[in-house]
Short mmCIF file of C-alpha atoms in Angstrom, two decimals:
data_model
loop_
_atom_site.label_atom_id
_atom_site.label_comp_id
_atom_site.label_asym_id
_atom_site.label_seq_id
_atom_site.Cartn_x
_atom_site.Cartn_y
_atom_site.Cartn_z
CA MET C 1 54.84 49.55 71.37
CA ARG C 2 51.85 51.08 73.19
CA ILE C 3 51.61 48.11 75.57
CA LEU C 4 55.28 48.32 76.48
CA ALA C 5 55.10 52.04 77.11
CA GLY C 6 52.23 51.46 79.52
CA MET C 7 54.20 48.85 81.41
CA ALA C 8 57.18 51.16 81.76
CA THR C 9 55.07 53.38 84.03
CA LEU C 10 54.37 50.36 86.23
CA VAL C 11 58.08 49.53 86.43
CA LEU C 12 59.09 52.97 87.61
CA ALA C 13 56.26 53.18 90.12
CA ALA C 14 56.96 49.74 91.52
CA CYS C 15 60.65 50.44 92.00
CA GLY C 16 60.29 53.57 94.09
CA GLY C 17 62.33 53.40 97.28
CA SER C 18 64.37 50.34 96.38
CA SER C 19 68.12 50.56 97.05
CA GLU C 20 68.94 47.83 94.52
CA THR C 21 67.65 49.36 91.31
CA VAL C 22 69.37 51.07 88.43
CA ALA C 23 66.47 52.11 86.21
CA PRO C 24 65.14 48.62 85.43
CA ARG C 25 63.25 48.45 82.18
CA VAL C 26 60.76 46.36 80.33
CA ILE C 27 62.83 43.93 78.28
CA GLU C 28 60.90 44.28 75.06
CA PRO C 29 61.58 40.88 73.43
CA VAL C 30 60.38 39.13 76.60
CA ALA C 31 57.30 41.30 77.04
CA GLU C 32 56.43 40.97 73.37
CA ALA C 33 56.69 37.19 73.61
CA LEU C 34 54.32 37.03 76.60
CA GLN C 35 51.73 39.64 75.62
CA PRO C 36 49.97 37.63 72.87
CA LEU C 37 49.30 34.83 75.38
CA ILE C 38 47.61 37.36 77.66
CA ASP C 39 45.71 38.98 74.80
CA ASP C 40 44.46 35.57 73.64
CA GLY C 41 43.28 34.63 77.14
CA GLU C 42 45.79 31.83 77.67
CA LEU C 43 47.32 33.66 80.62
CA ALA C 44 45.77 36.17 83.01
CA GLY C 45 49.04 37.93 83.66
CA ALA C 46 52.77 37.59 84.12
CA ALA C 47 55.40 39.16 86.38
CA VAL C 48 59.07 39.18 85.41
CA THR C 49 62.26 40.15 87.21
CA VAL C 50 65.76 39.99 85.70
CA TRP C 51 69.17 40.61 87.24
CA GLN C 52 72.45 40.85 85.34
CA GLY C 53 75.83 41.46 86.89
CA ASP C 54 75.28 43.93 89.71
CA ALA C 55 72.05 45.45 88.42
CA LEU C 56 68.31 44.90 88.38
CA VAL C 57 67.81 45.23 84.63
CA GLY C 58 64.17 44.21 84.28
CA ARG C 59 61.11 44.32 86.53
CA TRP C 60 57.53 44.57 85.33
CA GLY C 61 54.05 43.11 85.25
CA GLN C 62 51.73 42.34 82.36
CA GLY C 63 48.02 41.58 82.46
CA VAL C 64 46.15 40.94 85.69
CA ARG C 65 46.48 38.81 88.80
CA ASP C 66 42.71 38.30 88.98
CA LEU C 67 40.41 38.25 85.97
CA GLU C 68 37.29 39.21 87.89
CA SER C 69 38.68 42.30 89.64
CA GLY C 70 41.19 43.27 86.96
CA ALA C 71 43.86 43.91 89.62
CA PRO C 72 47.21 44.22 87.82
CA MET C 73 49.91 41.58 87.97
CA GLN C 74 53.06 43.04 89.55
CA PRO C 75 56.52 41.82 90.60
CA ASP C 76 55.43 41.82 94.25
CA THR C 77 52.24 39.81 93.54
CA ILE C 78 52.18 36.69 95.71
CA VAL C 79 51.93 33.43 93.74
CA ARG C 80 52.05 29.69 94.30
CA ILE C 81 55.43 28.46 93.13
CA TYR C 82 54.81 24.72 93.67
CA SER C 83 57.90 22.85 92.41
CA MET C 84 60.12 25.92 92.51
CA THR C 85 60.18 24.91 96.18
CA LYS C 86 62.59 22.14 95.15
CA PRO C 87 65.72 24.29 94.64
CA VAL C 88 65.03 25.93 98.03
CA THR C 89 64.89 22.48 99.60
CA ALA C 90 68.26 21.71 97.99
CA VAL C 91 69.76 24.73 99.75
CA ALA C 92 68.32 23.60 103.08
CA MET C 93 69.71 20.11 102.54
CA MET C 94 73.18 21.44 101.71
CA GLN C 95 73.17 23.60 104.83
CA LEU C 96 72.65 20.42 106.85
CA PHE C 97 75.33 18.67 104.79
CA GLU C 98 77.76 21.42 105.77
CA ARG C 99 77.00 20.60 109.40
CA GLY C 100 77.99 16.99 108.77
CA LEU C 101 74.49 15.65 109.32
CA TRP C 102 74.28 13.58 106.12
CA HIS C 103 76.49 12.37 103.29
CA PRO C 104 75.57 11.59 99.65
CA ASP C 105 76.54 7.94 100.13
CA ASP C 106 74.27 7.45 103.14
CA PRO C 107 71.30 5.13 102.59
CA VAL C 108 68.03 7.06 102.71
CA THR C 109 66.81 4.58 105.35
CA VAL C 110 69.34 5.96 107.85
CA PHE C 111 67.02 8.97 108.11
CA LEU C 112 63.74 7.36 107.05
CA PRO C 113 63.79 3.88 108.66
CA GLU C 114 60.09 3.50 107.83
CA LEU C 115 61.19 2.72 104.25
CA ALA C 116 63.67 -0.02 105.20
CA ASN C 117 61.63 -2.83 103.65
CA ILE C 118 60.59 -1.13 100.42
CA GLY C 119 60.96 -3.29 97.30
CA VAL C 120 61.36 -2.69 93.58
CA PHE C 121 58.63 -3.38 91.01
CA ARG C 122 60.03 -5.79 88.41
CA GLY C 123 56.93 -6.22 86.24
CA LEU C 124 53.86 -8.48 86.24
CA ASP C 125 53.91 -12.27 86.15
CA GLU C 126 51.84 -14.38 83.76
CA ASP C 127 48.86 -14.09 86.11
CA GLY C 128 49.08 -10.30 86.19
CA GLU C 129 50.49 -10.21 89.71
CA PRO C 130 53.32 -7.79 90.54
CA ILE C 131 56.84 -9.07 90.92
CA ILE C 132 58.49 -7.13 93.75
CA THR C 133 61.95 -7.91 95.07
CA PRO C 134 64.45 -6.05 97.26
CA PRO C 135 66.71 -3.50 95.57
CA VAL C 136 70.23 -4.59 94.75
CA ARG C 137 71.39 -1.63 96.83
CA ALA C 138 69.30 0.63 99.04
CA PRO C 139 68.64 4.11 97.59
CA THR C 140 71.17 6.71 98.66
CA MET C 141 70.90 10.34 99.61
CA ALA C 142 72.68 11.36 96.40
CA GLN C 143 69.99 9.52 94.44
CA LEU C 144 67.29 11.19 96.51
CA MET C 145 68.75 14.59 95.52
CA THR C 146 68.65 13.71 91.82
CA HIS C 147 65.34 11.86 91.21
CA THR C 148 67.25 8.62 90.68
CA ALA C 149 66.35 6.83 93.94
CA GLY C 150 63.57 4.84 92.26
CA PHE C 151 60.56 6.66 93.72
CA SER C 152 57.78 8.13 91.57
CA TYR C 153 55.13 10.85 91.99
CA GLY C 154 51.94 9.23 90.77
CA PHE C 155 51.75 11.67 87.85
CA GLN C 156 52.59 9.23 85.06
CA ASP C 157 51.26 5.97 83.62
CA GLY C 158 52.01 2.48 84.84
CA TRP C 159 51.33 -0.02 87.59
CA VAL C 160 53.40 1.79 90.23
CA ASP C 161 51.96 5.23 89.55
CA ASP C 162 48.45 3.79 89.63
CA ARG C 163 49.19 2.58 93.17
CA TYR C 164 50.65 5.95 94.15
CA ARG C 165 47.42 7.64 93.10
CA ALA C 166 45.24 5.07 94.86
CA ALA C 167 47.22 5.61 98.08
CA GLU C 168 46.22 9.32 98.06
CA LEU C 169 49.61 10.27 99.44
CA TRP C 170 48.89 14.00 99.19
CA SER C 171 46.01 13.65 101.62
CA SER C 172 48.40 12.51 104.35
CA PRO C 173 47.92 14.80 107.37
CA THR C 174 51.43 14.28 108.76
CA PRO C 175 54.88 13.19 107.57
CA GLU C 176 54.45 9.99 109.56
CA ALA C 177 51.22 9.13 107.76
CA PHE C 178 52.86 9.93 104.44
CA LEU C 179 55.75 7.57 105.17
CA GLU C 180 53.40 4.86 106.39
CA SER C 181 51.53 4.94 103.07
CA LEU C 182 54.70 5.16 101.00
CA SER C 183 56.24 2.19 102.79
CA THR C 184 53.55 -0.08 101.28
CA LEU C 185 54.45 0.96 97.70
CA PRO C 186 57.35 -0.38 95.64
CA LEU C 187 60.02 1.66 93.92
CA HIS C 188 59.41 2.27 90.23
CA ALA C 189 62.92 1.14 89.27
CA GLU C 190 66.23 -0.03 90.67
CA PRO C 191 67.91 2.88 92.48
CA GLY C 192 70.40 4.67 90.24
CA SER C 193 69.13 3.17 87.00
CA THR C 194 66.79 5.90 85.71
CA TRP C 195 65.71 9.50 86.23
CA ARG C 196 62.09 9.59 87.40
CA TYR C 197 60.24 12.69 88.58
CA SER C 198 59.34 11.79 92.13
CA LEU C 199 58.45 12.75 95.67
CA SER C 200 62.14 12.64 96.59
CA MET C 201 62.13 16.33 97.55
CA ASP C 202 59.13 15.79 99.84
CA LEU C 203 61.18 13.09 101.56
CA GLN C 204 64.01 15.61 101.80
CA GLY C 205 61.61 17.95 103.58
CA ILE C 206 60.91 15.30 106.20
CA ILE C 207 64.64 14.66 106.60
CA ILE C 208 65.26 18.40 107.08
CA GLU C 209 62.73 18.41 109.91
CA ARG C 210 64.27 15.36 111.57
CA LEU C 211 67.86 16.60 111.31
CA SER C 212 67.15 20.21 112.31
CA GLY C 213 64.49 19.69 114.96
CA GLN C 214 62.40 22.43 113.30
CA SER C 215 59.36 22.34 111.08
CA LEU C 216 60.23 22.78 107.41
CA ALA C 217 58.45 26.15 107.38
CA ASP C 218 60.38 27.44 110.38
CA TYR C 219 63.70 26.09 109.13
CA MET C 220 63.40 27.73 105.72
CA ARG C 221 62.24 31.00 107.27
CA ASP C 222 65.10 31.16 109.78
CA HIS C 223 67.94 29.87 107.60
CA ILE C 224 67.03 30.98 104.07
CA PHE C 225 64.22 33.52 103.70
CA THR C 226 65.09 35.88 106.55
CA PRO C 227 68.83 36.05 105.79
CA LEU C 228 68.15 36.59 102.08
CA GLY C 229 65.47 39.24 102.62
CA MET C 230 62.55 37.24 101.19
CA PRO C 231 59.64 38.44 103.40
CA ASP C 232 56.87 37.22 101.10
CA THR C 233 58.05 33.61 100.78
CA GLY C 234 56.68 30.83 102.95
CA PHE C 235 54.21 27.96 103.18
CA SER C 236 51.26 30.28 103.84
CA VAL C 237 50.22 33.86 103.17
CA ASP C 238 49.57 36.47 105.83
CA PRO C 239 45.83 37.33 105.58
CA ALA C 240 46.84 40.99 105.73
CA GLU C 241 48.48 40.47 102.32
CA ALA C 242 45.46 38.79 100.72
CA GLY C 243 45.06 41.71 98.32
CA ARG C 244 48.43 40.89 96.74
CA LEU C 245 47.66 37.21 96.16
CA ALA C 246 47.09 36.14 92.55
CA THR C 247 44.19 33.90 91.62
CA ASN C 248 45.28 30.55 90.24
CA TYR C 249 43.54 29.14 87.17
CA ASP C 250 42.95 25.84 85.43
CA TRP C 251 42.47 25.55 81.68
CA ARG C 252 39.02 23.99 81.24
CA ASP C 253 36.62 24.05 78.29
CA GLY C 254 39.00 26.20 76.29
CA ARG C 255 39.37 29.03 78.80
CA LEU C 256 40.86 30.02 82.13
CA GLN C 257 38.69 29.07 85.10
CA VAL C 258 39.44 29.44 88.80
CA GLU C 259 41.23 26.32 90.05
CA ASN C 260 39.22 23.58 91.70
CA PRO C 261 39.85 23.61 95.49
CA SER C 262 39.09 19.88 95.64
CA ASP C 263 42.25 19.19 93.62
CA ALA C 264 44.65 17.06 95.70
CA LEU C 265 47.45 19.57 95.06
CA PHE C 266 45.39 22.65 95.95
CA LEU C 267 47.21 24.98 98.35
CA ASP C 268 45.13 26.78 100.96
CA PRO C 269 47.00 30.08 101.07
CA PHE C 270 46.01 31.18 104.56
CA THR C 271 46.58 27.96 106.51
CA LEU C 272 50.06 26.83 107.49
CA PRO C 273 50.09 23.10 106.68
CA ASP C 274 50.87 20.50 109.32
CA PHE C 275 52.79 18.65 106.60
CA ALA C 276 54.75 21.09 104.42
CA TRP C 277 55.91 19.61 101.13
CA GLY C 278 59.59 20.01 100.36
CA GLY C 279 58.75 19.35 96.73
CA GLY C 280 56.09 21.98 96.24
CA GLY C 281 54.26 24.10 98.77
CA LEU C 282 55.77 27.58 98.86
CA PHE C 283 54.24 30.94 98.03
CA SER C 284 56.58 33.67 96.80
CA THR C 285 56.94 36.68 94.49
CA ALA C 286 59.07 37.44 91.48
CA ASP C 287 60.96 39.95 93.63
CA ASP C 288 61.69 37.44 96.39
CA TYR C 289 62.68 34.57 94.13
CA LEU C 290 65.06 36.83 92.24
CA ARG C 291 66.99 37.21 95.49
CA PHE C 292 67.17 33.44 95.82
CA GLY C 293 68.53 33.13 92.28
CA ARG C 294 71.04 35.90 92.87
CA MET C 295 72.32 34.05 95.92
CA LEU C 296 73.00 31.02 93.73
CA LEU C 297 74.96 33.08 91.19
CA GLN C 298 76.88 34.77 94.00
CA ARG C 299 77.97 31.38 95.31
CA GLY C 300 75.87 31.31 98.46
CA ALA C 301 75.87 34.89 99.72
CA LEU C 302 73.71 37.98 99.21
CA GLY C 303 73.70 41.38 100.84
CA GLY C 304 76.47 40.45 103.24
CA LYS C 305 74.65 37.32 104.45
CA ARG C 306 76.04 33.88 103.60
CA VAL C 307 73.58 30.99 103.60
CA LEU C 308 75.79 28.39 101.83
CA GLU C 309 79.45 27.79 101.19
CA ALA C 310 80.52 28.23 97.59
CA ASP C 311 81.35 24.52 97.22
CA SER C 312 77.79 23.62 98.23
CA VAL C 313 76.34 25.88 95.54
CA THR C 314 78.70 24.29 93.04
CA THR C 315 77.36 20.86 94.00
CA ILE C 316 73.75 21.98 93.51
CA MET C 317 74.52 23.53 90.12
CA THR C 318 76.72 20.71 88.78
CA ASN C 319 75.37 17.79 86.75
CA GLN C 320 75.10 14.63 88.83
CA LEU C 321 73.75 12.25 86.15
CA SER C 322 75.71 9.75 84.12
CA GLU C 323 75.48 10.05 80.34
CA ALA C 324 73.54 6.76 80.24
CA VAL C 325 70.87 8.00 82.65
CA ALA C 326 70.64 11.36 80.88
CA ALA C 327 70.06 9.56 77.58
CA GLY C 328 67.27 7.42 79.02
CA GLY C 329 64.40 9.54 77.72
CA PHE C 330 62.83 10.54 81.03
CA GLY C 331 61.26 13.81 82.10
CA ILE C 332 58.18 15.74 83.15
CA GLY C 333 56.50 18.56 81.24
CA PHE C 334 59.11 20.83 79.65
CA GLN C 335 61.83 19.27 81.80
CA GLN C 336 62.86 16.42 79.54
CA ILE C 337 66.21 15.12 80.72
CA ARG C 338 68.64 14.53 77.85
CA PRO C 339 72.32 14.88 76.96
CA GLY C 340 73.24 18.53 77.41
CA TYR C 341 70.16 19.10 79.61
CA GLN C 342 70.90 17.13 82.73
CA TYR C 343 70.37 17.37 86.47
CA GLY C 344 72.14 18.62 89.59
CA TYR C 345 70.57 18.71 93.04
CA ASN C 346 66.83 19.40 92.78
CA GLY C 347 67.08 21.16 89.43
CA VAL C 348 68.19 20.94 85.80
CA VAL C 349 71.77 21.80 84.85
CA VAL C 350 72.50 22.75 81.24
CA THR C 351 75.82 21.08 80.44
CA ASP C 352 75.79 21.81 76.69
CA PRO C 353 73.29 24.40 75.40
CA GLU C 354 73.66 23.40 71.75
CA ARG C 355 73.29 19.70 72.44
CA GLY C 356 70.41 20.32 74.82
CA GLY C 357 68.71 22.72 72.42
CA VAL C 358 68.29 25.62 74.84
CA ALA C 359 69.04 29.34 74.52
CA VAL C 360 70.96 29.78 77.79
CA GLY C 361 74.59 29.53 78.82
CA GLU C 362 76.53 26.48 79.88
CA GLY C 363 76.09 25.80 83.60
CA THR C 364 72.60 27.30 83.78
CA TYR C 365 70.55 25.93 86.69
CA LEU C 366 66.77 26.01 86.35
CA TRP C 367 63.40 24.62 87.35
CA ASP C 368 59.71 25.48 87.10
CA GLY C 369 56.43 25.01 88.97
CA ARG C 370 53.00 23.52 88.45
CA ALA C 371 51.31 26.93 88.11
CA MET C 372 53.73 27.72 85.27
CA THR C 373 56.24 29.71 87.28
CA TRP C 374 59.83 29.39 86.05
CA PHE C 375 63.36 30.62 86.67
CA TRP C 376 66.94 30.14 85.65
CA ALA C 377 70.35 31.22 86.94
CA ASP C 378 72.86 31.52 84.10
CA PRO C 379 76.47 31.97 85.29
CA ALA C 380 77.84 32.19 81.73
CA HIS C 381 75.87 35.41 81.15
CA ASP C 382 75.60 36.42 84.82
CA ILE C 383 71.80 36.51 84.56
CA VAL C 384 68.95 35.48 86.83
CA PHE C 385 65.50 35.37 85.25
CA VAL C 386 62.23 34.83 87.16
CA GLY C 387 58.79 34.57 85.56
CA MET C 388 55.53 34.15 87.45
CA VAL C 389 52.07 33.30 86.10
CA GLN C 390 49.21 31.38 87.72
CA ARG C 391 47.81 28.71 85.41
CA ASN C 392 48.04 25.07 86.40
CA ALA C 393 50.06 23.02 83.94
CA GLY C 394 48.29 20.68 81.55
CA ALA C 395 47.95 19.64 77.94
CA GLY C 396 48.43 22.51 75.53
CA MET C 397 50.07 24.83 78.03
CA PRO C 398 52.21 27.63 76.56
CA GLU C 399 55.94 26.92 76.39
CA LEU C 400 56.97 29.87 78.54
CA GLN C 401 60.46 28.68 79.41
CA PRO C 402 61.91 28.25 75.88
CA LEU C 403 59.89 31.25 74.68
CA THR C 404 61.46 33.60 77.21
CA GLN C 405 64.91 32.04 76.95
CA ARG C 406 64.97 32.84 73.24
CA ALA C 407 63.71 36.35 73.96
CA MET C 408 66.41 36.90 76.57
CA GLN C 409 69.01 35.63 74.13
CA ALA C 410 67.84 38.20 71.59
CA ALA C 411 68.09 40.96 74.20
CA PHE C 412 71.34 40.09 75.95
CA TYR C 413 73.42 37.43 74.22
CA PRO C 414 72.62 36.97 70.52
CA ALA C 415 73.33 33.47 69.24
CA GLY C 416 77.02 32.77 69.03
CA GLU C 417 78.08 35.24 71.76
#
């Protein structure tokens, strides 16, 4: 227990002056699950925050945020959260829904007319040429919120994803250029027929800008981050806070190496992008994102500030997939959609923990990020868990989500409770 005792000092020091703490501790099963990955060099460090009920029950760092300097990883270390941007985008979208600016049944093309003529890939003919025909029905906003609109991301195999990669969508300097490129590519499947990890949330980001009249960065700052007290979350990092920024790593040649800045998904931390991605561009901290998760569990309000109506949070955290789509065998990384482990708006919803094979409560809402950040909000146990590391996902990556879910179960809700 020497390692855990050392971390306890960090917890107490880091919590000084906070008005929302009640002696948070190192949650030993979680820390013990993560420490071997740090000791073995698979992770540089990890930061964890946990809230239960009305108390901050866990807050600590393990390992380092930078291997060269040895600077410690802490709960206020700034990290790239990539796809954990998606649940934030869902909140922004539901705020605009509450204003009557869109409806789930609306065709996506009402807001993105550039995509009006997009077709559906139906396979290759005998000469190897693509068969592309119009969709039976245009993709809807509800489908855009659930990865069922027929779009893809270019991260998987197949004729459509090959064309996504060739189009270099992520090099688009503006939303308009992005839409122009996307309009030349077909949908992967008929809208509503399958779950496919896709750039749907990036399209949501463009829609947010068009409906609000603000940039995505400004909208999220004004309507989500400032009201919730999330000062370290945004699409860029203040250079004055550079010392708190974690280094991100790739796994190459059997060890952690600093990420390649030529990667198409590389985020320049100190430059606010002209085209902010609604699907994955935010920087945040374990402390900040815990506040976001707490807002979800508290049905849209935190610290006397309401950012969503309770019904809107319910929509986000309620399964929106049919049983047939959930059983279709689709997913990305650890997020394999299946009966019991389904999908709400911009995130997984656990409808049946036993059937889904996960150690969380029914109704849990969760997602993760490319640099192996992860969180869940579990209303059955009144728990929010946030974990932050900085290692880009790839083959052989540690299974941090199920590992820490089982550890949390051991600490707070033993199997069967």
